[in-house]
PDB file of C-alpha atoms in Angstrom:
ATOM      1  CA  UNK A 674      -5.057 -19.179  20.272  1.00  0.00           C
ATOM      2  CA  UNK A 675      -7.692 -20.312  17.612  1.00  0.00           C
ATOM      3  CA  UNK A 676      -9.793 -17.327  18.572  1.00  0.00           C
ATOM      4  CA  UNK A 677      -6.996 -14.897  17.864  1.00  0.00           C
ATOM      5  CA  UNK A 678      -6.239 -16.655  14.622  1.00  0.00           C
ATOM      6  CA  UNK A 679      -9.987 -16.508  13.651  1.00  0.00           C
ATOM      7  CA  UNK A 680     -10.191 -12.822  14.497  1.00  0.00           C
ATOM      8  CA  UNK A 681      -7.012 -12.017  12.571  1.00  0.00           C
ATOM      9  CA  UNK A 682      -8.304 -14.027   9.550  1.00  0.00           C
ATOM     10  CA  UNK A 683     -11.696 -12.050   9.679  1.00  0.00           C
ATOM     11  CA  UNK A 684      -9.855  -8.789   9.813  1.00  0.00           C
ATOM     12  CA  UNK A 685      -7.704  -9.673   6.852  1.00  0.00           C
ATOM     13  CA  UNK A 686     -10.620 -11.037   4.843  1.00  0.00           C
ATOM     14  CA  UNK A 687     -12.561  -7.863   5.606  1.00  0.00           C
ATOM     15  CA  UNK A 688      -9.864  -5.667   4.215  1.00  0.00           C
ATOM     16  CA  UNK A 689      -8.698  -7.920   1.297  1.00  0.00           C
ATOM     17  CA  UNK A 690     -12.119  -9.071   0.019  1.00  0.00           C
ATOM     18  CA  UNK A 691     -13.569  -5.629  -0.024  1.00  0.00           C
ATOM     19  CA  UNK A 692     -12.454  -5.229  -3.628  1.00  0.00           C
ATOM     20  CA  UNK A 693     -13.643  -8.726  -4.462  1.00  0.00           C
ATOM     21  CA  UNK A 694     -17.196  -7.779  -3.438  1.00  0.00           C
ATOM     22  CA  UNK A 695     -17.106  -5.142  -6.082  1.00  0.00           C
ATOM     23  CA  UNK A 696     -16.587  -7.764  -8.800  1.00  0.00           C
ATOM     24  CA  UNK A 697     -19.592  -8.468 -11.007  1.00  0.00           C
ATOM     25  CA  UNK A 698     -21.616 -11.519  -9.939  1.00  0.00           C
ATOM     26  CA  UNK A 699     -21.940 -14.428 -12.305  1.00  0.00           C
ATOM     27  CA  UNK A 700     -25.449 -14.712 -13.873  1.00  0.00           C
ATOM     28  CA  UNK A 701     -27.127 -17.958 -13.093  1.00  0.00           C
ATOM     29  CA  UNK A 702     -30.529 -18.950 -14.249  1.00  0.00           C
ATOM     30  CA  UNK A 703     -32.601 -20.057 -11.389  1.00  0.00           C
ATOM     31  CA  UNK A 704     -36.202 -20.340 -10.994  1.00  0.00           C
ATOM     32  CA  UNK A 705     -37.377 -18.493  -7.960  1.00  0.00           C
ATOM     33  CA  UNK A 706     -40.703 -17.644  -6.472  1.00  0.00           C
ATOM     34  CA  UNK A 707     -42.154 -14.344  -7.388  1.00  0.00           C
ATOM     35  CA  UNK A 708     -40.966 -11.385  -5.338  1.00  0.00           C
ATOM     36  CA  UNK A 709     -42.977 -10.761  -2.237  1.00  0.00           C
ATOM     37  CA  UNK A 710     -43.734  -7.216  -3.127  1.00  0.00           C
ATOM     38  CA  UNK A 711     -45.462  -8.409  -6.288  1.00  0.00           C
ATOM     39  CA  UNK A 712     -47.525 -10.989  -4.298  1.00  0.00           C
ATOM     40  CA  UNK A 713     -48.503  -8.379  -1.716  1.00  0.00           C
ATOM     41  CA  UNK A 714     -49.200  -5.651  -4.260  1.00  0.00           C
ATOM     42  CA  UNK A 715     -52.696  -6.889  -4.862  1.00  0.00           C
ATOM     43  CA  UNK A 716     -53.549  -6.780  -1.066  1.00  0.00           C
ATOM     44  CA  UNK A 717     -54.975  -3.726   0.684  1.00  0.00           C
ATOM     45  CA  UNK A 718     -51.974  -3.491   2.995  1.00  0.00           C
ATOM     46  CA  UNK A 719     -50.280  -0.018   3.154  1.00  0.00           C
ATOM     47  CA  UNK A 720     -46.672  -0.012   2.245  1.00  0.00           C
ATOM     48  CA  UNK A 721     -44.336   0.193   5.168  1.00  0.00           C
ATOM     49  CA  UNK A 722     -40.635   1.278   4.687  1.00  0.00           C
ATOM     50  CA  UNK A 723     -39.548  -1.048   7.595  1.00  0.00           C
ATOM     51  CA  UNK A 724     -41.288  -4.011   6.176  1.00  0.00           C
ATOM     52  CA  UNK A 725     -39.909  -3.465   2.617  1.00  0.00           C
ATOM     53  CA  UNK A 726     -36.394  -3.270   4.148  1.00  0.00           C
ATOM     54  CA  UNK A 727     -36.992  -6.513   5.914  1.00  0.00           C
ATOM     55  CA  UNK A 728     -38.274  -8.145   2.770  1.00  0.00           C
ATOM     56  CA  UNK A 729     -35.394  -6.872   0.599  1.00  0.00           C
ATOM     57  CA  UNK A 730     -32.704  -8.324   2.863  1.00  0.00           C
ATOM     58  CA  UNK A 731     -31.361 -11.749   2.014  1.00  0.00           C
ATOM     59  CA  UNK A 732     -30.316 -14.039   4.850  1.00  0.00           C
ATOM     60  CA  UNK A 733     -26.653 -14.666   4.905  1.00  0.00           C
ATOM     61  CA  UNK A 734     -25.322 -18.181   5.320  1.00  0.00           C
ATOM     62  CA  UNK A 735     -22.243 -18.490   7.637  1.00  0.00           C
ATOM     63  CA  UNK A 736     -19.072 -19.427   5.829  1.00  0.00           C
ATOM     64  CA  UNK A 737     -17.757 -22.957   6.289  1.00  0.00           C
ATOM     65  CA  UNK A 738     -14.073 -23.814   6.491  1.00  0.00           C
ATOM     66  CA  UNK A 739     -13.926 -24.740   2.826  1.00  0.00           C
ATOM     67  CA  UNK A 740     -15.435 -21.364   1.885  1.00  0.00           C
ATOM     68  CA  UNK A 741     -12.855 -19.500   4.016  1.00  0.00           C
ATOM     69  CA  UNK A 742     -10.130 -21.567   2.467  1.00  0.00           C
ATOM     70  CA  UNK A 743     -11.383 -20.555  -0.982  1.00  0.00           C
ATOM     71  CA  UNK A 744     -11.442 -16.911  -0.021  1.00  0.00           C
ATOM     72  CA  UNK A 745      -7.986 -17.064   1.079  1.00  0.00           C
ATOM     73  CA  UNK A 746      -7.063 -18.329  -2.346  1.00  0.00           C
ATOM     74  CA  UNK A 747      -9.017 -15.700  -4.022  1.00  0.00           C
ATOM     75  CA  UNK A 748      -7.435 -13.092  -1.882  1.00  0.00           C
ATOM     76  CA  UNK A 749      -4.050 -14.351  -2.746  1.00  0.00           C
ATOM     77  CA  UNK A 750      -4.817 -14.085  -6.479  1.00  0.00           C
ATOM     78  CA  UNK A 751      -6.185 -10.450  -5.875  1.00  0.00           C
ATOM     79  CA  UNK A 752      -2.927  -9.531  -4.227  1.00  0.00           C
ATOM     80  CA  UNK A 753      -0.917 -10.837  -7.280  1.00  0.00           C
ATOM     81  CA  UNK A 754      -3.319  -8.984  -9.692  1.00  0.00           C
ATOM     82  CA  UNK A 755      -3.211  -5.726  -7.638  1.00  0.00           C
ATOM     83  CA  UNK A 756       0.682  -5.861  -7.454  1.00  0.00           C
ATOM     84  CA  UNK A 757       0.893  -6.446 -11.275  1.00  0.00           C
ATOM     85  CA  UNK A 758      -1.348  -3.408 -11.974  1.00  0.00           C
ATOM     86  CA  UNK A 759       0.737  -1.251  -9.490  1.00  0.00           C
ATOM     87  CA  UNK A 760       3.965  -2.283 -11.288  1.00  0.00           C
ATOM     88  CA  UNK A 761       2.336  -1.373 -14.652  1.00  0.00           C
ATOM     89  CA  UNK A 762       1.313   2.079 -13.319  1.00  0.00           C
ATOM     90  CA  UNK A 763       4.762   2.767 -11.912  1.00  0.00           C
ATOM     91  CA  UNK A 764       6.529   1.752 -15.064  1.00  0.00           C
ATOM     92  CA  UNK A 765       4.247   3.759 -17.203  1.00  0.00           C
ATOM     93  CA  UNK A 766       4.722   6.763 -15.079  1.00  0.00           C
ATOM     94  CA  UNK A 767       8.382   6.420 -15.168  1.00  0.00           C
ATOM     95  CA  UNK A 768       8.400   5.904 -19.012  1.00  0.00           C
ATOM     96  CA  UNK A 769       6.388   9.153 -19.209  1.00  0.00           C
ATOM     97  CA  UNK A 770       9.175  10.875 -17.415  1.00  0.00           C
ATOM     98  CA  UNK A 771       6.809  11.917 -14.588  1.00  0.00           C
ATOM     99  CA  UNK A 772       9.061  10.299 -11.919  1.00  0.00           C
ATOM    100  CA  UNK A 773      12.770   9.440 -11.899  1.00  0.00           C
ATOM    101  CA  UNK A 774      14.174   6.097 -12.254  1.00  0.00           C
ATOM    102  CA  UNK A 775      15.228   6.005  -8.534  1.00  0.00           C
ATOM    103  CA  UNK A 776      11.713   6.903  -7.567  1.00  0.00           C
ATOM    104  CA  UNK A 777      10.363   4.172  -9.720  1.00  0.00           C
ATOM    105  CA  UNK A 778      12.696   1.572  -8.309  1.00  0.00           C
ATOM    106  CA  UNK A 779      11.777   2.705  -4.746  1.00  0.00           C
ATOM    107  CA  UNK A 780       8.094   2.480  -5.488  1.00  0.00           C
ATOM    108  CA  UNK A 781       8.526  -0.822  -7.147  1.00  0.00           C
ATOM    109  CA  UNK A 782      10.384  -2.189  -4.227  1.00  0.00           C
ATOM    110  CA  UNK A 783       7.914  -0.896  -1.656  1.00  0.00           C
ATOM    111  CA  UNK A 784       5.001  -2.296  -3.694  1.00  0.00           C
ATOM    112  CA  UNK A 785       6.733  -5.648  -3.958  1.00  0.00           C
ATOM    113  CA  UNK A 786       7.442  -5.886  -0.308  1.00  0.00           C
ATOM    114  CA  UNK A 787       4.004  -4.973   0.594  1.00  0.00           C
ATOM    115  CA  UNK A 788       2.525  -7.581  -1.723  1.00  0.00           C
ATOM    116  CA  UNK A 789       4.858 -10.209  -0.416  1.00  0.00           C
ATOM    117  CA  UNK A 790       3.810  -9.603   3.164  1.00  0.00           C
ATOM    118  CA  UNK A 791       0.169  -9.768   2.236  1.00  0.00           C
ATOM    119  CA  UNK A 792       0.660 -12.853   0.237  1.00  0.00           C
ATOM    120  CA  UNK A 793       2.738 -14.680   2.828  1.00  0.00           C
ATOM    121  CA  UNK A 794       0.119 -13.776   5.557  1.00  0.00           C
ATOM    122  CA  UNK A 795      -2.711 -15.147   3.428  1.00  0.00           C
ATOM    123  CA  UNK A 796      -0.574 -18.176   2.378  1.00  0.00           C
ATOM    124  CA  UNK A 797       0.089 -18.920   6.068  1.00  0.00           C
ATOM    125  CA  UNK A 798      -3.552 -18.507   7.071  1.00  0.00           C
ATOM    126  CA  UNK A 799      -4.492 -20.825   4.247  1.00  0.00           C
ATOM    127  CA  UNK A 800      -2.000 -23.515   5.219  1.00  0.00           C
ATOM    128  CA  UNK A 801      -3.040 -23.366   8.846  1.00  0.00           C
ATOM    129  CA  UNK A 802      -6.713 -23.803   7.918  1.00  0.00           C
ATOM    130  CA  UNK A 803      -5.878 -26.526   5.434  1.00  0.00           C
ATOM    131  CA  UNK A 804      -4.012 -28.330   8.070  1.00  0.00           C
ATOM    132  CA  UNK A 805      -6.858 -27.954  10.586  1.00  0.00           C
ATOM    133  CA  UNK A 806      -9.389 -29.318   8.021  1.00  0.00           C
ATOM    134  CA  UNK A 807      -7.123 -32.283   7.240  1.00  0.00           C
ATOM    135  CA  UNK A 808      -6.733 -32.974  11.048  1.00  0.00           C
ATOM    136  CA  UNK A 809     -10.576 -32.670  11.598  1.00  0.00           C
ATOM    137  CA  UNK A 810     -11.089 -35.087   8.620  1.00  0.00           C
ATOM    138  CA  UNK A 811      -8.583 -37.538  10.028  1.00  0.00           C
ATOM    139  CA  UNK A 812     -10.075 -37.273  13.520  1.00  0.00           C
ATOM    140  CA  UNK A 813     -13.526 -37.855  12.088  1.00  0.00           C
ATOM    141  CA  UNK A 814     -12.381 -41.029  10.224  1.00  0.00           C
ATOM    142  CA  UNK A 815     -10.732 -42.292  13.353  1.00  0.00           C
ATOM    143  CA  UNK A 816     -14.023 -41.666  15.311  1.00  0.00           C
ATOM    144  CA  UNK A 817     -16.031 -43.404  12.679  1.00  0.00           C
ATOM    145  CA  UNK A 818     -13.642 -46.469  12.917  1.00  0.00           C
ATOM    146  CA  UNK A 819     -14.087 -46.579  16.635  1.00  0.00           C
ATOM    147  CA  UNK A 820     -17.876 -46.627  16.481  1.00  0.00           C
ATOM    148  CA  UNK A 821     -17.907 -49.337  13.841  1.00  0.00           C
ATOM    149  CA  UNK A 822     -15.494 -51.704  15.693  1.00  0.00           C
ATOM    150  CA  UNK A 823     -17.449 -52.325  18.885  1.00  0.00           C
ATOM    151  CA  UNK A 824     -16.296 -54.148  22.019  1.00  0.00           C
ATOM    152  CA  UNK A 825     -19.903 -55.245  22.883  1.00  0.00           C
ATOM    153  CA  UNK A 826     -20.257 -58.657  24.240  1.00  0.00           C
ATOM    154  CA  UNK A 827     -23.283 -60.619  23.197  1.00  0.00           C
ATOM    155  CA  UNK A 828     -24.531 -63.173  25.703  1.00  0.00           C
ATOM    156  CA  UNK A 829     -26.591 -66.111  24.317  1.00  0.00           C
ATOM    157  CA  UNK A 830     -28.136 -68.584  26.859  1.00  0.00           C
ATOM    158  CA  UNK A 831     -27.359 -72.240  26.358  1.00  0.00           C
ATOM    159  CA  UNK A 832     -30.230 -74.276  24.810  1.00  0.00           C
ATOM    160  CA  UNK A 833     -30.866 -76.418  27.929  1.00  0.00           C
ATOM    161  CA  UNK A 834     -30.899 -73.376  30.403  1.00  0.00           C
ATOM    162  CA  UNK A 835     -34.038 -72.105  32.120  1.00  0.00           C
ATOM    163  CA  UNK A 836     -33.738 -68.612  30.623  1.00  0.00           C
ATOM    164  CA  UNK A 837     -33.749 -70.062  27.069  1.00  0.00           C
ATOM    165  CA  UNK A 838     -37.415 -71.236  27.448  1.00  0.00           C
ATOM    166  CA  UNK A 839     -38.812 -67.851  28.582  1.00  0.00           C
TER     167      UNK A 839
END
């Protein structure tokens, strides 16, 4: 069941987050090591296309549950923004008398229904993941309580016994 939910989530994220990947990245100032190409440019090594491709690739870190939760929230806001833009285009088209009022109403209704379905799916996936995260945190808290409260019995010999003098 969780595998199926995970696969559905990945499929939805792949289709919904595609426009999000086209968004401009935030500029951060970070001191990095010089690029490997510049370091190797002084060597007598011949350039190799495969090597330069391997060097150019950045390793991707797998997403954690909190990252996936945040991506659901971002996707939900993207659905809202896209629907708003679609409504604007439809209304402008109708005001320019390029489509009739009935056609505009039909297109608005279709766009609204599609957006609601997408939003509800993303919202449901987010709620399920949030519930799983909360359950895992509660389970971990219970587990840590179990390890701190131990049932270990400590046996101390009596002062006058033979084993106390060893």
